[in-house]
CSV table of C-alpha atoms and ligand atoms in Angstrom, one decimal:
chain,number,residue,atom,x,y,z
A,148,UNK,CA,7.3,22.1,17.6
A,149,UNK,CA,9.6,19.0,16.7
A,150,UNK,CA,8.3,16.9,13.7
A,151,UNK,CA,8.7,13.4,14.2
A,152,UNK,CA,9.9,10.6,12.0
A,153,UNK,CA,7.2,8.5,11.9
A,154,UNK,CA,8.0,4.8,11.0
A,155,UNK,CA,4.4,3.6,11.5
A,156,UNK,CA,2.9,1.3,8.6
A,157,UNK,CA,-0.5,2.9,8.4
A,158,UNK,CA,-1.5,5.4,9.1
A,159,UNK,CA,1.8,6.5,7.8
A,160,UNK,CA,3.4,10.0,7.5
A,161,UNK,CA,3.0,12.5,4.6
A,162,UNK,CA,5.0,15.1,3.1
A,163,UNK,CA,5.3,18.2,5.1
A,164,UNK,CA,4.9,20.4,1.6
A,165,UNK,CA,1.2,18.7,1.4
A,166,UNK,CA,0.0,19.1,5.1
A,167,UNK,CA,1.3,22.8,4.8
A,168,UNK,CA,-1.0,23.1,1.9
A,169,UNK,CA,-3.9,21.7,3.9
A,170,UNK,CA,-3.1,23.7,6.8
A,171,UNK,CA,-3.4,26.7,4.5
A,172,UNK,CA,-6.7,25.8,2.7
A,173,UNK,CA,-8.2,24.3,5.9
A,174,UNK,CA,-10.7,27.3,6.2
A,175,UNK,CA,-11.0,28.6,2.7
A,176,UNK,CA,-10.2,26.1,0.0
A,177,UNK,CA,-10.2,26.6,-3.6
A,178,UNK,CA,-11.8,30.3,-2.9
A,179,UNK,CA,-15.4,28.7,-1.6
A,180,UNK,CA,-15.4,30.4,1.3
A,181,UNK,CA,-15.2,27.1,3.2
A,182,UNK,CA,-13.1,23.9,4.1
A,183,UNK,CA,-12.8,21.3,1.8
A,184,UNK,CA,-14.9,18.9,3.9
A,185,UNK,CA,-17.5,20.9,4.0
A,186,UNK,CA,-18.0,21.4,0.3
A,187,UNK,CA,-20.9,19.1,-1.2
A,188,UNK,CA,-19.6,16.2,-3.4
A,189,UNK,CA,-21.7,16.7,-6.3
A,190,UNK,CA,-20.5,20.5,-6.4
A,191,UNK,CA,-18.8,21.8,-9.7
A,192,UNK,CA,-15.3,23.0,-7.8
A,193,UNK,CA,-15.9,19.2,-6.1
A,194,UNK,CA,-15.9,17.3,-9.1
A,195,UNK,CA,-13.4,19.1,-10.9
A,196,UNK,CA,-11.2,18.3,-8.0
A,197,UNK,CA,-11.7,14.5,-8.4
A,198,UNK,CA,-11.5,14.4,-12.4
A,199,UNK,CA,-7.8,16.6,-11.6
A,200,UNK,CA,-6.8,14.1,-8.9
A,201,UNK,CA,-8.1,10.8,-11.3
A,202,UNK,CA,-6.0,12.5,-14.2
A,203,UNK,CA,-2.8,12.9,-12.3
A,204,UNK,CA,-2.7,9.3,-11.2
A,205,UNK,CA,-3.1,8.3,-14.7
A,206,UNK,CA,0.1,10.4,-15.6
A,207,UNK,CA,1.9,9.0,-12.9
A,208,UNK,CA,1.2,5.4,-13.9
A,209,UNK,CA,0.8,6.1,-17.4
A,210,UNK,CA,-2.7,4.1,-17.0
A,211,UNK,CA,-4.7,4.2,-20.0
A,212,UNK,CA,-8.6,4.5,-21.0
A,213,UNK,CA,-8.8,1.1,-20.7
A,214,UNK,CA,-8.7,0.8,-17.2
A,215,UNK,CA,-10.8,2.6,-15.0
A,216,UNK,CA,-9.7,4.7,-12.0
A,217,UNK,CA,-12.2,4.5,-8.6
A,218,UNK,CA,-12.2,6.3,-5.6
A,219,UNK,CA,-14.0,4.4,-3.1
A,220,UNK,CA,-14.8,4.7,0.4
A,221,UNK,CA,-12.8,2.1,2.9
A,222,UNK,CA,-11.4,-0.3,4.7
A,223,UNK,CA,-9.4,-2.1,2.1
A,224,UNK,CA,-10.3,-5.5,3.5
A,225,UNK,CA,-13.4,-4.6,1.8
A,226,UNK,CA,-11.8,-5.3,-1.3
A,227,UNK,CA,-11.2,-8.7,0.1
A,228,UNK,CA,-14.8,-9.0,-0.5
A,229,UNK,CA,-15.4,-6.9,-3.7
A,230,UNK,CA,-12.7,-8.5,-6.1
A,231,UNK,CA,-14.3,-11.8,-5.6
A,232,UNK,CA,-17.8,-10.3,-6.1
A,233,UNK,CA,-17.3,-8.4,-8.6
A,234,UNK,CA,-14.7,-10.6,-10.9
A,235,UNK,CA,-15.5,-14.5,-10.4
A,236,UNK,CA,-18.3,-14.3,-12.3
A,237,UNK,CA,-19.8,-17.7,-13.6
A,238,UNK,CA,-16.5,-19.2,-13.5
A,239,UNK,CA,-16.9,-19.8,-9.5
A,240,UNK,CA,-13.0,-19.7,-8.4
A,241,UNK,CA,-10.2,-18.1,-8.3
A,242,UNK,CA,-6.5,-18.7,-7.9
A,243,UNK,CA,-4.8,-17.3,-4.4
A,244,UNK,CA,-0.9,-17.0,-3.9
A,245,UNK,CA,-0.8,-16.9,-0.2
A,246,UNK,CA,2.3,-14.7,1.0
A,247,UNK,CA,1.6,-13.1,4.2
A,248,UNK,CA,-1.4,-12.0,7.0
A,249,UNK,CA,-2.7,-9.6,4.3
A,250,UNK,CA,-2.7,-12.1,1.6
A,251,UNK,CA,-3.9,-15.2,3.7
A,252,UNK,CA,-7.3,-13.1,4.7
A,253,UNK,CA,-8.0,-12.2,1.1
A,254,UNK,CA,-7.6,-16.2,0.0
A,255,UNK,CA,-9.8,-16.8,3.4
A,256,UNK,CA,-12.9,-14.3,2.8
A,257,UNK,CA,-13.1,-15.1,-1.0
A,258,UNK,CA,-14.0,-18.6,0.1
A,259,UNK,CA,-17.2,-17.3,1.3
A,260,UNK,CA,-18.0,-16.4,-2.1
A,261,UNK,CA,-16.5,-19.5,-4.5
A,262,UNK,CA,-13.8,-21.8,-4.3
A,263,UNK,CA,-10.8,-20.0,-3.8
A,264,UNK,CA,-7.6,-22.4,-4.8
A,265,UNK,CA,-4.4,-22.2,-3.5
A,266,UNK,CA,-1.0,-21.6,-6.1
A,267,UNK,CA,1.1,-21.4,-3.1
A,268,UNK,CA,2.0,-20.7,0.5
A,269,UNK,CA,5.1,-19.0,2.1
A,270,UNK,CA,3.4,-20.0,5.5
A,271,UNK,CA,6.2,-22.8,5.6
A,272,UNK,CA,8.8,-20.3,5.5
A,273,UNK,CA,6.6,-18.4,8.4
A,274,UNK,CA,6.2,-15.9,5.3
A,275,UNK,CA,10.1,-15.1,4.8
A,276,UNK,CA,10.2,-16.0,1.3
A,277,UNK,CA,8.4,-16.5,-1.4
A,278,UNK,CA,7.9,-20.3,-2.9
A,279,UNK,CA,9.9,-21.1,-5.8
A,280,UNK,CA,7.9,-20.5,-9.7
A,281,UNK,CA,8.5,-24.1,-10.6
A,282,UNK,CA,5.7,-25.3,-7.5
A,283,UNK,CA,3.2,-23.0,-8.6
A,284,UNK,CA,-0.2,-24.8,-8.9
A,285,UNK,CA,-2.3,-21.3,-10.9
A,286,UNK,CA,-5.5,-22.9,-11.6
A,287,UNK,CA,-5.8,-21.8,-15.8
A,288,UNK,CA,-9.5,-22.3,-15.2
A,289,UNK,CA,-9.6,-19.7,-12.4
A,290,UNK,CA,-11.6,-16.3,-12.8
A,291,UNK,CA,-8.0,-14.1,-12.1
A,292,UNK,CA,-5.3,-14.7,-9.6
A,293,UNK,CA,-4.8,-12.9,-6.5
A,294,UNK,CA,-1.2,-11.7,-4.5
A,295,UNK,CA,-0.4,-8.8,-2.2
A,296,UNK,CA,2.6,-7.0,-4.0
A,297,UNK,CA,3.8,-6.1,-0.6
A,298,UNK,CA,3.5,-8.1,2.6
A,299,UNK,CA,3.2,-4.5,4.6
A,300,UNK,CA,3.6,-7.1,8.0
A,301,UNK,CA,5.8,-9.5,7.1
A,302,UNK,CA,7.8,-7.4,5.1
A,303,UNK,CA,7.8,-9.1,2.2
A,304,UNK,CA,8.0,-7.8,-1.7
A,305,UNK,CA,7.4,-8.8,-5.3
A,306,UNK,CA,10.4,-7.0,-7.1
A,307,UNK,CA,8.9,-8.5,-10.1
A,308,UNK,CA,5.2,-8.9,-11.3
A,309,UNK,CA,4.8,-12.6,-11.2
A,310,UNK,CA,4.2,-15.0,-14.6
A,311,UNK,CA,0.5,-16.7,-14.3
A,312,UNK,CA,-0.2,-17.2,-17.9
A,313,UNK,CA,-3.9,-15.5,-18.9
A,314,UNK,CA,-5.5,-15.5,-15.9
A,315,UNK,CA,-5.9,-11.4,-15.1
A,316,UNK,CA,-3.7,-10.6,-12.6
A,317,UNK,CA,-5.4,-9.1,-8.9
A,318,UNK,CA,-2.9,-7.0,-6.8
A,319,UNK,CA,-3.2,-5.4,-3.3
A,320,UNK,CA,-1.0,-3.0,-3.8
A,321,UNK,CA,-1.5,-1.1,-0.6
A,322,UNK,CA,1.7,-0.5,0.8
A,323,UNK,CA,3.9,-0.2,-2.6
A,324,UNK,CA,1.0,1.4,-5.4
A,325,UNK,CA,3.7,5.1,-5.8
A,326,UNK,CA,6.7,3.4,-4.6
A,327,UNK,CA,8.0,2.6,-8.3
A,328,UNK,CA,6.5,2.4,-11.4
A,329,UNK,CA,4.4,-0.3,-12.5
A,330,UNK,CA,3.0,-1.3,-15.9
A,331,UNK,CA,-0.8,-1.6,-15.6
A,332,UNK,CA,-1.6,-3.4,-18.3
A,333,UNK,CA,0.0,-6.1,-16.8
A,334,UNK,CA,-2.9,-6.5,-14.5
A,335,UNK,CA,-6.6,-6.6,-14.6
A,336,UNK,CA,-6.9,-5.3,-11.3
A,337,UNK,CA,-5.2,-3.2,-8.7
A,338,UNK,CA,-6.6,-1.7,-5.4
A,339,UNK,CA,-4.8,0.3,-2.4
A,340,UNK,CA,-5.8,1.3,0.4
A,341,UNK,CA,-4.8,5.0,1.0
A,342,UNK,CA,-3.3,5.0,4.6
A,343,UNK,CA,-0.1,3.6,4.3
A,344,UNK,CA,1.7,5.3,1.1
A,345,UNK,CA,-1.2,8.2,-0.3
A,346,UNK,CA,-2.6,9.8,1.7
A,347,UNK,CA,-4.8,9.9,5.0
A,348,UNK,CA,-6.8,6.4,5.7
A,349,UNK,CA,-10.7,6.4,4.2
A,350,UNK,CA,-10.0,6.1,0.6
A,351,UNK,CA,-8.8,3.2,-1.6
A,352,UNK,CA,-8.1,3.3,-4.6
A,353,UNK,CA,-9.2,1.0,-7.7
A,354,UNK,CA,-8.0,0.6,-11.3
A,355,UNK,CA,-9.6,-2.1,-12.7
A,356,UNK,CA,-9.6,-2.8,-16.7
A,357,UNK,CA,-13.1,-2.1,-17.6
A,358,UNK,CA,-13.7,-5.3,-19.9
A,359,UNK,CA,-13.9,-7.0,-16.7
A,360,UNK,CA,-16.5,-4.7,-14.9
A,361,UNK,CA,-20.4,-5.8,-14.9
A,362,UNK,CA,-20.0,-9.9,-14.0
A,363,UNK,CA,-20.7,-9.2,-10.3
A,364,UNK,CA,-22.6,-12.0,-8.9
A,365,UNK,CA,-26.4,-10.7,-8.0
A,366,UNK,CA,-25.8,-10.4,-4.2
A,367,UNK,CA,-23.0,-8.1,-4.8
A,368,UNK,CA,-24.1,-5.0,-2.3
A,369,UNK,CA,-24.6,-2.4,-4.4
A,370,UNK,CA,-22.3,0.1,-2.3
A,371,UNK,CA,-19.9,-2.7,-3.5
A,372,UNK,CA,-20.6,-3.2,-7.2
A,373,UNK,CA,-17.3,-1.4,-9.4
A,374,UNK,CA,-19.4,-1.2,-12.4
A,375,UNK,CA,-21.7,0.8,-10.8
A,376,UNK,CA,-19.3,3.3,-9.2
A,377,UNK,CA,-17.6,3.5,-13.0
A,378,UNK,CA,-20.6,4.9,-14.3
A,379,UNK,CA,-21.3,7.7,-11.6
A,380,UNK,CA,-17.5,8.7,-11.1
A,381,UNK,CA,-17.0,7.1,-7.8
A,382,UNK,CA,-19.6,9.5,-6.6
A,383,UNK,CA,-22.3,7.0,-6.2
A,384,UNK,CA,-22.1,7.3,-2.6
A,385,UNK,CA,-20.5,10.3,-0.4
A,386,UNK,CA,-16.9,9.8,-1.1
A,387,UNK,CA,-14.4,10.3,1.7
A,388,UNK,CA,-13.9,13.8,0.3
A,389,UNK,CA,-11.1,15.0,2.4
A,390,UNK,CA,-8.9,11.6,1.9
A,391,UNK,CA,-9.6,12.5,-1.9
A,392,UNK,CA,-8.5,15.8,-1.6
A,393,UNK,CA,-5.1,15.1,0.3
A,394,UNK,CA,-4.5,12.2,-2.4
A,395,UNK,CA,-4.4,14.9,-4.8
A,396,UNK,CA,-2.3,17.1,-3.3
A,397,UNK,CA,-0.2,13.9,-2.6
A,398,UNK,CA,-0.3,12.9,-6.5
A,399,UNK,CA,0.8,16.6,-7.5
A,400,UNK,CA,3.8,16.5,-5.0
A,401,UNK,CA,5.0,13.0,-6.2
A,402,UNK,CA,4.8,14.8,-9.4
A,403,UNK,CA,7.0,17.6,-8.8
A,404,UNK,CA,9.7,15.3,-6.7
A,405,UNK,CA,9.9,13.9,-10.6
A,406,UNK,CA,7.6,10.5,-10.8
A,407,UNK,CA,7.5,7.3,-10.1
A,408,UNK,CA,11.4,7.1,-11.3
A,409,UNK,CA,12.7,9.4,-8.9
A,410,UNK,CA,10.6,7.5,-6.3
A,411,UNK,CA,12.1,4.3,-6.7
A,412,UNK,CA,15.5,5.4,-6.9
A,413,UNK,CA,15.1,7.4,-3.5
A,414,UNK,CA,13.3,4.3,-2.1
A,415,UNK,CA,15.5,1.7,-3.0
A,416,UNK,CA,18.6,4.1,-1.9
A,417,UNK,CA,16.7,4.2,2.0
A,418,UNK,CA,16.4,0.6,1.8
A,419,UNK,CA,19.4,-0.3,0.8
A,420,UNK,CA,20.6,1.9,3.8
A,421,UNK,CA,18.5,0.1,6.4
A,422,UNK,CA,19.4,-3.4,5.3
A,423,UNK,CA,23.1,-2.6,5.3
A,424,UNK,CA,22.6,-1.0,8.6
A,425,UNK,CA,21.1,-4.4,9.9
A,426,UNK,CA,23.2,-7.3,7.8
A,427,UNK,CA,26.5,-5.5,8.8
A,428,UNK,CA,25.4,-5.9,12.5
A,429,UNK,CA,25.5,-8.7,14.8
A,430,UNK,CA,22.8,-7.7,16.9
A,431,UNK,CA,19.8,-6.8,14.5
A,432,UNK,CA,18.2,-9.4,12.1
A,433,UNK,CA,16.0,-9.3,9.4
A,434,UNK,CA,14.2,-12.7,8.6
A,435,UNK,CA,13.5,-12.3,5.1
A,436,UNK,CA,14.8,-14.1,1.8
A,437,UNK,CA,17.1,-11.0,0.1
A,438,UNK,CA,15.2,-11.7,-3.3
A,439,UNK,CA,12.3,-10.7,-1.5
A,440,UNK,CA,12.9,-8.3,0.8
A,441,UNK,CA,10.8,-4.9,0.9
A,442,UNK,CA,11.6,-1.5,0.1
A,443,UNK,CA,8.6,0.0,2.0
A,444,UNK,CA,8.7,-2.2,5.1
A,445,UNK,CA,11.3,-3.4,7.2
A,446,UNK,CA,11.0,-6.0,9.8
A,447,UNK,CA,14.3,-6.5,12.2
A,448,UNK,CA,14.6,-8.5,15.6
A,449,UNK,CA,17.4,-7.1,18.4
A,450,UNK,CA,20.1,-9.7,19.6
A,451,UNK,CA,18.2,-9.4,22.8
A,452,UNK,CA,14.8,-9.6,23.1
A,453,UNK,CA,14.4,-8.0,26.6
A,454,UNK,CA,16.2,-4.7,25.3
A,455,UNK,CA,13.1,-3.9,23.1
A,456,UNK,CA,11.2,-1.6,25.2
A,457,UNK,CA,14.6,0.2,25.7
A,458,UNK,CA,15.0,0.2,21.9
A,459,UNK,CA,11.7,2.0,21.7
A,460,UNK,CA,11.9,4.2,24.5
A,461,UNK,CA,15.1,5.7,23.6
A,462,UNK,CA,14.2,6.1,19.9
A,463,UNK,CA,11.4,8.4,20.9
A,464,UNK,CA,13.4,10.3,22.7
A,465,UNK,CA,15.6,10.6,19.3
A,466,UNK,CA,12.1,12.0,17.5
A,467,UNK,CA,12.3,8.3,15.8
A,468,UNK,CA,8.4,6.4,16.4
A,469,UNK,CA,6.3,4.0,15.4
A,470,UNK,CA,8.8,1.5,14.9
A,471,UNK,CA,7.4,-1.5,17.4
A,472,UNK,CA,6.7,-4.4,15.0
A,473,UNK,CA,3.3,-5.9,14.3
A,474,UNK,CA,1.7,-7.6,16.8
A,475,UNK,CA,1.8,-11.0,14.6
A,476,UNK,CA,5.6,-11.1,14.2
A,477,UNK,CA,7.5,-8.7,17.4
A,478,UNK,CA,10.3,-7.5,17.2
A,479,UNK,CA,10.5,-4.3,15.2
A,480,UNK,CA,9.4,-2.6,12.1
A,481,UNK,CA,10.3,0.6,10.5
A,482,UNK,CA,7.9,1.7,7.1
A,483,UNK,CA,10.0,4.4,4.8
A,484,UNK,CA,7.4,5.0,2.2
A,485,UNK,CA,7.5,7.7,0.1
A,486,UNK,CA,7.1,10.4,2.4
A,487,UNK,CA,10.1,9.6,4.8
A,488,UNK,CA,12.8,11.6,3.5
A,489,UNK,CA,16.5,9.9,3.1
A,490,UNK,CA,17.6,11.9,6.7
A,491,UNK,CA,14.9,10.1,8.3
A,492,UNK,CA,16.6,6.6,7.7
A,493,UNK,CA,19.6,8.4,8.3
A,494,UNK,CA,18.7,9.0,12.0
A,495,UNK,CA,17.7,6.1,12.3
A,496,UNK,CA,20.6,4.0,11.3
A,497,UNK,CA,22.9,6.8,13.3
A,498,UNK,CA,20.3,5.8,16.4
A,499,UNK,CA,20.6,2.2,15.8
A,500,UNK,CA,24.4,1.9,15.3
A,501,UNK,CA,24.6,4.3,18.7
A,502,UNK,CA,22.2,1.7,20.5
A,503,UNK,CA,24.1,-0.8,19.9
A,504,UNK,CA,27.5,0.2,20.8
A,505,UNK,CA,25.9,1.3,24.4
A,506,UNK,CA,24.2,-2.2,24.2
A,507,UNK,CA,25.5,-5.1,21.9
B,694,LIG,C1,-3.1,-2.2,5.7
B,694,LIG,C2,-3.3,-3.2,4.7
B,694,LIG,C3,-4.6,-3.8,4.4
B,694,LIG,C4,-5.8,-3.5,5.3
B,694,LIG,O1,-6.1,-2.2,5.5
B,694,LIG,P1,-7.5,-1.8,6.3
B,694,LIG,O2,-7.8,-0.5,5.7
B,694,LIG,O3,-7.2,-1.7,7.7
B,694,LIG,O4,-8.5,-2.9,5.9
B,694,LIG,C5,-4.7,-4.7,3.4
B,694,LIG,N1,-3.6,-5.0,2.6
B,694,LIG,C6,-2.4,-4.5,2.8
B,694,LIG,C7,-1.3,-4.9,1.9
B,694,LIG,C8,-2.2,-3.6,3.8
B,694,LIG,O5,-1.0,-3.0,4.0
């Protein structure tokens, strides 16, 4: 059997090292005499296997007690949804930066639940960039502010968390939460979804600060209320046990590649290496402001539109997939999160280079 590299956004590939580990423990895990998704979630061996999973994202993030770590069932979009439940609280509104597909649905469904104003929009720009600071309008009176720290689609990235005075700060941090390290306490909240850079899709994965838990408004569902899933360990409902458990084994694997340093060095070394690939060429483009310009997700266009499908079909053939771009922009995309190892963006600049010799 050939292994792929997978280029796909989400679901996304994972380390080897952790789906051997699976594989292993598929029929016997942790000596129970059955597979892990078989094992009741309010077991002992359970339990202890979400408390070990909660306390090695806290090391890796350095998160401290007063934020809370959830585990709760998906889609993300249902965070959409929750943050504006759960956080506008009498208040009413919140402030939305708008910087992408992902962002622009979250400022859209929180106006079902309060008034949801608008700092700014990179929708001029088609999403490319990221409005200048100085044309901000954050809305002080505003129950927290909202951006997506990584446009996963368009491809665009915060490289710094942005300035928005007291309001708390609300990240979806789907496609770049373990990319880098981050300093929590800069935010109130933070939510990923667990496809795209931990694990297998079904989980997502909450750190809120728990001063602002228990405002949700009263028609907050209670499947949907944080505070409540705080106080029961995230195990107020079934949890997506299996997602949980490869999380884990994901969170103990970033930790012996070194942390959240080591991550971000290797990450921003296979980005660097893909955007070289394409500025030093003629025939690929990639659209986006370099300030900007994401370390996870990479958008690029060919010289010639019509050679696409070749582009693709070829690359398969090189053990290269995934890499047709979302269906909102074209073109192409490759996603090099954490578990795409330097020799995967290798092959794919060596394909890409070779591609366009035969073709440019
Ligand atoms: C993938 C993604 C989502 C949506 O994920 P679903 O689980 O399909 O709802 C939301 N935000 C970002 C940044 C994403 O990358």
């Amino acid at each position: 059997m050939t292994r792929v590299y997978n280029f796909g956004a989400g679901p996304a590939a994972l380390p080897e090292e952790v789906l051997q580990i699976a594989k292993e423990e598929l029929l016997d895990w942790n000596k129970q005499g059955m597979s892990i998704v078989e094992v009741s979630h309010r077991s002992k061996a359970f339990q202890e296997l979400m408390q070990e999973a909660e306390q090695d994202l806290r090391a890796l993030l350095n998160i401290s007690q007063d934020y809370s770590v959830l585990f709760l069932a998906g889609p993300t979009r249902a965070q959409f949804s929750m943050v504006p439940l759960n956080l506008m609280g009498n208040k009413g509104k919140a402030a939305y930066i708008d910087t992408g597909i992902w962002s622009h649905m979250a400022l859209e469904e929180a106006h079902k639940y309060g008034e949801a104003s608008l700092v700014c929009s990179g929708e001029s720009s088609r999403y490319t960039s990221v409005p200048e600071r100085n044309t901000w309008n954050v809305d002080t009176d505003a129950a927290y502010c909202h951006y997506c720290a990584n446009e996963t689609i368009n491809g665009v990235e915060f490289h710094e968390i942005p300035e928005v005075g007291n309001l708390p700060l609300v990240a979806d941090v789907t496609s770049t939460l373990l990319s880098r390290p981050l300093d929590v306490n800069r935010f109130g909240l933070l939510y990923a979804g667990s496809q795209k850079n931990i694990g297998p899709s079904g989980l997502v994965v909450v750190i809120v600060r728990k001063d602002l838990l228990g405002k949700a408004l009263p028609i907050t569902p209670q499947a949907f209320d944080y505070r409540l899933q705080d106080e029961n360990q995230s195990l107020l409902y079934t949890p997506t046990t299996f997602a949980c458990y490869m999380a884990g084994l994901v969170f103990k694997w970033l930790k012996a590649q070194g942390g959240l340093k080591a991550m971000a060095e290797r990450n921003q070394r296979k980005a660097e290496m893909l955007y070289a690939a394409i500025d030093n060429s003629d025939f690929y483009h990639n659209p986006v402001d370099p300030r900007y310009r994401s370390w996870m997700n990479i958008p690029f266009t060919l010289a010639d539109q019509n050679l696409e499908e070749t582009f693709l079909k070829e690359a398969r053939l090189a053990h290269l997939v995934e890499l047709k771009g979302h269906r909102y922009v074209g073109g192409m995309r490759a996603s090099i999160y954490n578990a795409m190892p330097e020799e995967g963006v290798e092959a794919l600049v060596h394909f890409m280079k070779a591609f366009e010799r035969k073709n440019g």
